[in-house]
mmCIF file of C-alpha atoms and ligand atoms in Angstrom:
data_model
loop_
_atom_site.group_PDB
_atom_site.id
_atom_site.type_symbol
_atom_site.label_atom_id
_atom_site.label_comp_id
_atom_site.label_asym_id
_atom_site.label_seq_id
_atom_site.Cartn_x
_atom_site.Cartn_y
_atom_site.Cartn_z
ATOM 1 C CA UNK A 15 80.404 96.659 209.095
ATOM 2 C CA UNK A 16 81.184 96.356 205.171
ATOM 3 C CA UNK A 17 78.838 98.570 202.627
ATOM 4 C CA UNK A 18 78.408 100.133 199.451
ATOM 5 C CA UNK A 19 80.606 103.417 199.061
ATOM 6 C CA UNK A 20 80.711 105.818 196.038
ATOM 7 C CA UNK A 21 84.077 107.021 194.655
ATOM 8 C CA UNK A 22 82.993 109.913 192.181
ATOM 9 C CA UNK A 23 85.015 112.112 189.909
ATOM 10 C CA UNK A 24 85.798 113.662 187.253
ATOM 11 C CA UNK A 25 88.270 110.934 185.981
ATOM 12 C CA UNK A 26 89.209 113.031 182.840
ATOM 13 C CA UNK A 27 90.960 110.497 182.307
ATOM 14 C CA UNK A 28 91.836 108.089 185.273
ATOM 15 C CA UNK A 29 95.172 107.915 187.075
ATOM 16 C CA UNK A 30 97.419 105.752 188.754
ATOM 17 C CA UNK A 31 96.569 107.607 191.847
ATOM 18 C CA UNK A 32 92.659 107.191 191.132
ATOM 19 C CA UNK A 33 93.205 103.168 190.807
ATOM 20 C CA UNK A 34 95.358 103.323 194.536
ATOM 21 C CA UNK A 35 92.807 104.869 195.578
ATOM 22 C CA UNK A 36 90.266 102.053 194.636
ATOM 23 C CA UNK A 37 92.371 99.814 195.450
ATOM 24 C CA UNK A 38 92.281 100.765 199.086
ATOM 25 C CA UNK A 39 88.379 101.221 198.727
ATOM 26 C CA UNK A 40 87.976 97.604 197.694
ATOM 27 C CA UNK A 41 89.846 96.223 200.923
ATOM 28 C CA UNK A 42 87.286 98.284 202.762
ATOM 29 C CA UNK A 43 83.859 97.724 201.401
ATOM 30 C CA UNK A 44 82.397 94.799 199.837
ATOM 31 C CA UNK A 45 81.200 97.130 196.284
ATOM 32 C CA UNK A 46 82.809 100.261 194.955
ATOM 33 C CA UNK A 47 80.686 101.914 193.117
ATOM 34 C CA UNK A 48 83.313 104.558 190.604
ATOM 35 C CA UNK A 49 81.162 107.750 189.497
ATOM 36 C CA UNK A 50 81.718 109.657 186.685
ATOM 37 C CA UNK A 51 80.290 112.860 186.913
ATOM 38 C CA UNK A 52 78.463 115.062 184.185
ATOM 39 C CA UNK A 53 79.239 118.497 184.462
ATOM 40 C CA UNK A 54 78.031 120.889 181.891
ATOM 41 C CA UNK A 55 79.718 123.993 183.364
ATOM 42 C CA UNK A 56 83.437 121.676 182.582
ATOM 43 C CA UNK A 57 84.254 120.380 178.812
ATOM 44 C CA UNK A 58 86.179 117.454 179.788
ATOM 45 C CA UNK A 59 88.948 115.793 177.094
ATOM 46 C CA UNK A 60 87.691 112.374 177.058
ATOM 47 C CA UNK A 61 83.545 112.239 177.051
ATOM 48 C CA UNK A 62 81.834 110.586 179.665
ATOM 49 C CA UNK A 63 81.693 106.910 177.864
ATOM 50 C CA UNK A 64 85.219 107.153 177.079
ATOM 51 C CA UNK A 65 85.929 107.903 181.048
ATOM 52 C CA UNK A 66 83.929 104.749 181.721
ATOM 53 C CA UNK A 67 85.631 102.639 179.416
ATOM 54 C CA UNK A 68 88.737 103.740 180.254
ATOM 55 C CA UNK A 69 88.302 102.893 184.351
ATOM 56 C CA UNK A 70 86.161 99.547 183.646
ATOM 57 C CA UNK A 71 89.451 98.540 181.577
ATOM 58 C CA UNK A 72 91.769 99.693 184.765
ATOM 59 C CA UNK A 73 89.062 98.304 187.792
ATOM 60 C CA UNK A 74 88.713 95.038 185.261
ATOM 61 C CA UNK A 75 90.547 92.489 188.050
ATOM 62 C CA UNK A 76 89.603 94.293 191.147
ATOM 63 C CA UNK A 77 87.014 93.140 193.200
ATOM 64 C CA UNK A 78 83.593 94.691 193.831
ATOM 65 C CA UNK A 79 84.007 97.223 191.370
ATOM 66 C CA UNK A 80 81.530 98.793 189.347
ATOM 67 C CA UNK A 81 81.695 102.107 187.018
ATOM 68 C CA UNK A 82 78.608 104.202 186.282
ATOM 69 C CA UNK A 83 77.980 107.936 185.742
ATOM 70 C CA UNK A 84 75.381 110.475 187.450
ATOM 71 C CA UNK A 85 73.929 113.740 186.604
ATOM 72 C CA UNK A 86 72.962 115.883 189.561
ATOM 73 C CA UNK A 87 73.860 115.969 192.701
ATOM 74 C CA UNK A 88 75.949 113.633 194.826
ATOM 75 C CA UNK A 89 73.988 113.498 197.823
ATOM 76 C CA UNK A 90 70.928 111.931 195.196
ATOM 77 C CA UNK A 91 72.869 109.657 193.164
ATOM 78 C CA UNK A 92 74.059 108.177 196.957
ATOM 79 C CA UNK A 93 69.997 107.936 198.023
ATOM 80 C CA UNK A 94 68.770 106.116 194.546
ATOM 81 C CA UNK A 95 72.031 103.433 195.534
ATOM 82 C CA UNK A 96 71.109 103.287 199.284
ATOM 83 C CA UNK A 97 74.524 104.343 200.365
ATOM 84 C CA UNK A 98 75.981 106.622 203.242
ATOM 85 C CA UNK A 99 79.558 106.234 202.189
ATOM 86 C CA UNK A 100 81.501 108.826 199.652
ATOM 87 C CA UNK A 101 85.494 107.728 199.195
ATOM 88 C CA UNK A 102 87.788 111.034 198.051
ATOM 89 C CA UNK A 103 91.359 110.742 197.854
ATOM 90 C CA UNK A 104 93.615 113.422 199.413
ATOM 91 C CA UNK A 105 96.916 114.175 198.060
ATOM 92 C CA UNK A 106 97.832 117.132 199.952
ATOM 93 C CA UNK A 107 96.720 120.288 201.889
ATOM 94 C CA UNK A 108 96.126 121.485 198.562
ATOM 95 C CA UNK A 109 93.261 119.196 198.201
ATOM 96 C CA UNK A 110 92.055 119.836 201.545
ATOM 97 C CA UNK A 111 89.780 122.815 201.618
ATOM 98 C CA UNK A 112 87.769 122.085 198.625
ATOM 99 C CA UNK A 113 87.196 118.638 200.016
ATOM 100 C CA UNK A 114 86.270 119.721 203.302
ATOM 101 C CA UNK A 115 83.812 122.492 201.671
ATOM 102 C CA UNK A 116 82.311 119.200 199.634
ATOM 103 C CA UNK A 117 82.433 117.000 202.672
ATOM 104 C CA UNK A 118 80.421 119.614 204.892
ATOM 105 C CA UNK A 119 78.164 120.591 202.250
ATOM 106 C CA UNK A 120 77.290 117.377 201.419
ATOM 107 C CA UNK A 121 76.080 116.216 204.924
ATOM 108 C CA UNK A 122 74.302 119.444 205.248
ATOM 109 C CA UNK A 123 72.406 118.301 201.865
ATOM 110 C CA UNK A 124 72.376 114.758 203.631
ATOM 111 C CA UNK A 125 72.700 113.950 207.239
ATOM 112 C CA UNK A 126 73.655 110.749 207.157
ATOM 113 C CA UNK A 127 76.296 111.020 204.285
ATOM 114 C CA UNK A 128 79.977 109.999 205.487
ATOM 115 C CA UNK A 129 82.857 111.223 203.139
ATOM 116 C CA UNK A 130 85.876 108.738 203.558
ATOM 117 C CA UNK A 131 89.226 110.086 202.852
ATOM 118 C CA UNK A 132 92.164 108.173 201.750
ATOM 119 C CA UNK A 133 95.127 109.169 200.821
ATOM 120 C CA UNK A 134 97.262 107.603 197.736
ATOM 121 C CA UNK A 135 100.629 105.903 197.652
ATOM 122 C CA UNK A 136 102.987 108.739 198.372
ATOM 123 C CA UNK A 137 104.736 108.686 194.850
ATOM 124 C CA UNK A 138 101.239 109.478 193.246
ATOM 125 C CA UNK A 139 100.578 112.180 195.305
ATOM 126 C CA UNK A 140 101.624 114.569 193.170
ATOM 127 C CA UNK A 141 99.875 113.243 190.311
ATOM 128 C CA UNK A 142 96.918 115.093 188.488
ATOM 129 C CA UNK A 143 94.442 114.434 185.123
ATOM 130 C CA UNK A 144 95.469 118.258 184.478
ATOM 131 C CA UNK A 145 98.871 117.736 184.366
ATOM 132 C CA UNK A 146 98.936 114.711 183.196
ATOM 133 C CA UNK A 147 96.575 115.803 180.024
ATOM 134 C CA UNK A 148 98.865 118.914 179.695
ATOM 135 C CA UNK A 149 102.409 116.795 179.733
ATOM 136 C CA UNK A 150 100.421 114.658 176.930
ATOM 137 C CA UNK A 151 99.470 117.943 175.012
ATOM 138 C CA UNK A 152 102.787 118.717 174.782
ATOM 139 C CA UNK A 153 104.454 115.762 174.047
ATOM 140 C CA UNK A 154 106.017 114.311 177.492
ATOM 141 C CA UNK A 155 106.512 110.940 178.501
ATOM 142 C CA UNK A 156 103.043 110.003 180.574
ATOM 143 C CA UNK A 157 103.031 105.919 180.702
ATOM 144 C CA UNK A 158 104.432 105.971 184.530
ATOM 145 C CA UNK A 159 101.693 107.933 185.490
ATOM 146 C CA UNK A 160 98.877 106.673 183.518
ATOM 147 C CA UNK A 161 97.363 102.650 182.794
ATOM 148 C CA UNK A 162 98.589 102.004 178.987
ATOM 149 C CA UNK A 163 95.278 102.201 177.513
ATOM 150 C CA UNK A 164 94.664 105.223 178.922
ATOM 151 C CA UNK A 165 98.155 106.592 177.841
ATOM 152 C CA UNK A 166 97.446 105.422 174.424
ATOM 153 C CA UNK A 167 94.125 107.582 174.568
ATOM 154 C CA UNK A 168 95.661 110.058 175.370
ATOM 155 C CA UNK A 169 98.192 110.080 172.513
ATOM 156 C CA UNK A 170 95.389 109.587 170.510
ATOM 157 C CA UNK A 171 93.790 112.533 171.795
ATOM 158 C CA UNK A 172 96.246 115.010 171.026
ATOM 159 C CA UNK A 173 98.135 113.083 167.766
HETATM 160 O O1 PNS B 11 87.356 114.760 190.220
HETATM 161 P P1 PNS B 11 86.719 116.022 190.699
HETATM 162 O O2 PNS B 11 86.497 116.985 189.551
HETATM 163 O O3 PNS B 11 87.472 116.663 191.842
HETATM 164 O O4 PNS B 11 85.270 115.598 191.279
HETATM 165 C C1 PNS B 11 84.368 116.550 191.802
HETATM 166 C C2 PNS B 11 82.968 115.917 191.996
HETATM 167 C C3 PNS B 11 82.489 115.337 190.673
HETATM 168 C C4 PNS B 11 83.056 114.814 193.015
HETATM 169 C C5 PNS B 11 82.009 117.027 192.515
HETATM 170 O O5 PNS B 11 82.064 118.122 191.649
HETATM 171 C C6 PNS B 11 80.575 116.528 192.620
HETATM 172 O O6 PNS B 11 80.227 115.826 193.546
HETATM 173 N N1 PNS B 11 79.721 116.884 191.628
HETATM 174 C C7 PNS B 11 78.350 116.484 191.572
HETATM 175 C C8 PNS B 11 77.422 117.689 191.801
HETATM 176 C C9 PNS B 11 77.305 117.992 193.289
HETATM 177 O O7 PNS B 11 76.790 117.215 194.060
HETATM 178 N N2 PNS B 11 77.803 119.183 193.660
HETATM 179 C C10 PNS B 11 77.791 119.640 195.028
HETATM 180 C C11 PNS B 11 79.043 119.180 195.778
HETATM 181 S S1 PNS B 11 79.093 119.874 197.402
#
């Protein structure tokens, strides 16, 4: 069975390790629906329409890909797009208890909510916005890790 499934975030900004991960999304279900999440508690670099932009320019040539953002919670942006499936990538043990927390919490919120994980390309695992944004602060090299318009942003960011 192919379906909807939501890959929210943060994306502040997107990574090479975000796009591998929907990449692999888009060979499993038929629409990937990327989420960028408003959070007034975190004062993300890049605002929430410059997120967007920057991922619709990165998703532009992969299939079934659509970028939005929600307010709120997870578990009600899933109901108002009629979908069970949530996609997180997991680089490392690191990643894993917050993402188990979410996972759990979410189906408690939601009983029928699945939370897929997939795990990036081994040479992006170690790969983070936060670092990312803080080699850019600081002047180091990011275009390996980062698509070049989102590099560029970044420069622009902290020029
Ligand atoms: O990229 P991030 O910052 O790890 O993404 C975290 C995100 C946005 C997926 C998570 O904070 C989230 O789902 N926020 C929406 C609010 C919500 O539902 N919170 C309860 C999660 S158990």
């Amino acid at each position: 069975m192919r379906h909807t499934a939501i890959y929210p975030g943060s994306f502040d900004p997107v990574t090479n390790g975000h796009l591998d991960v929907i990449a692999r999304a888009t060979r499993l279900f038929d629409r990937v629906i990327v989420a960028v999440a408003h959070n007034d508690l975190k004062k993300p670099l890049f605002s929430s329409e410059e997120r967007m932009s920057l991922l619709r320019h990165a998703t532009r040539e992969m299939p079934g890909v659509e970028v939005t953002s929600f307010g709120g919670l997870l578990v009600d942006f899933a109901r108002q797009n009629n979908t069970t499936v949530v996609v997180r990538g997991l680089r490392a043990i690191s990643d894993f208890e917050f993402e188990f927390q979410m996972a759990l919490m979410n189906r408690k919120l939601h009983s029928d909510l699945e939370t897929c994980f997939l795990t990036p390309k081994e040479e992006l695992t170690y790969l983070s916005s936060r670092i990312i944004k803080e080699i850019a602060r600081l002047g180091g090299q990011i275009d390996t890790f980062v698509p070049p318009q989102v590099a560029h942003a970044l420069r622009a960011k902290f020029a």
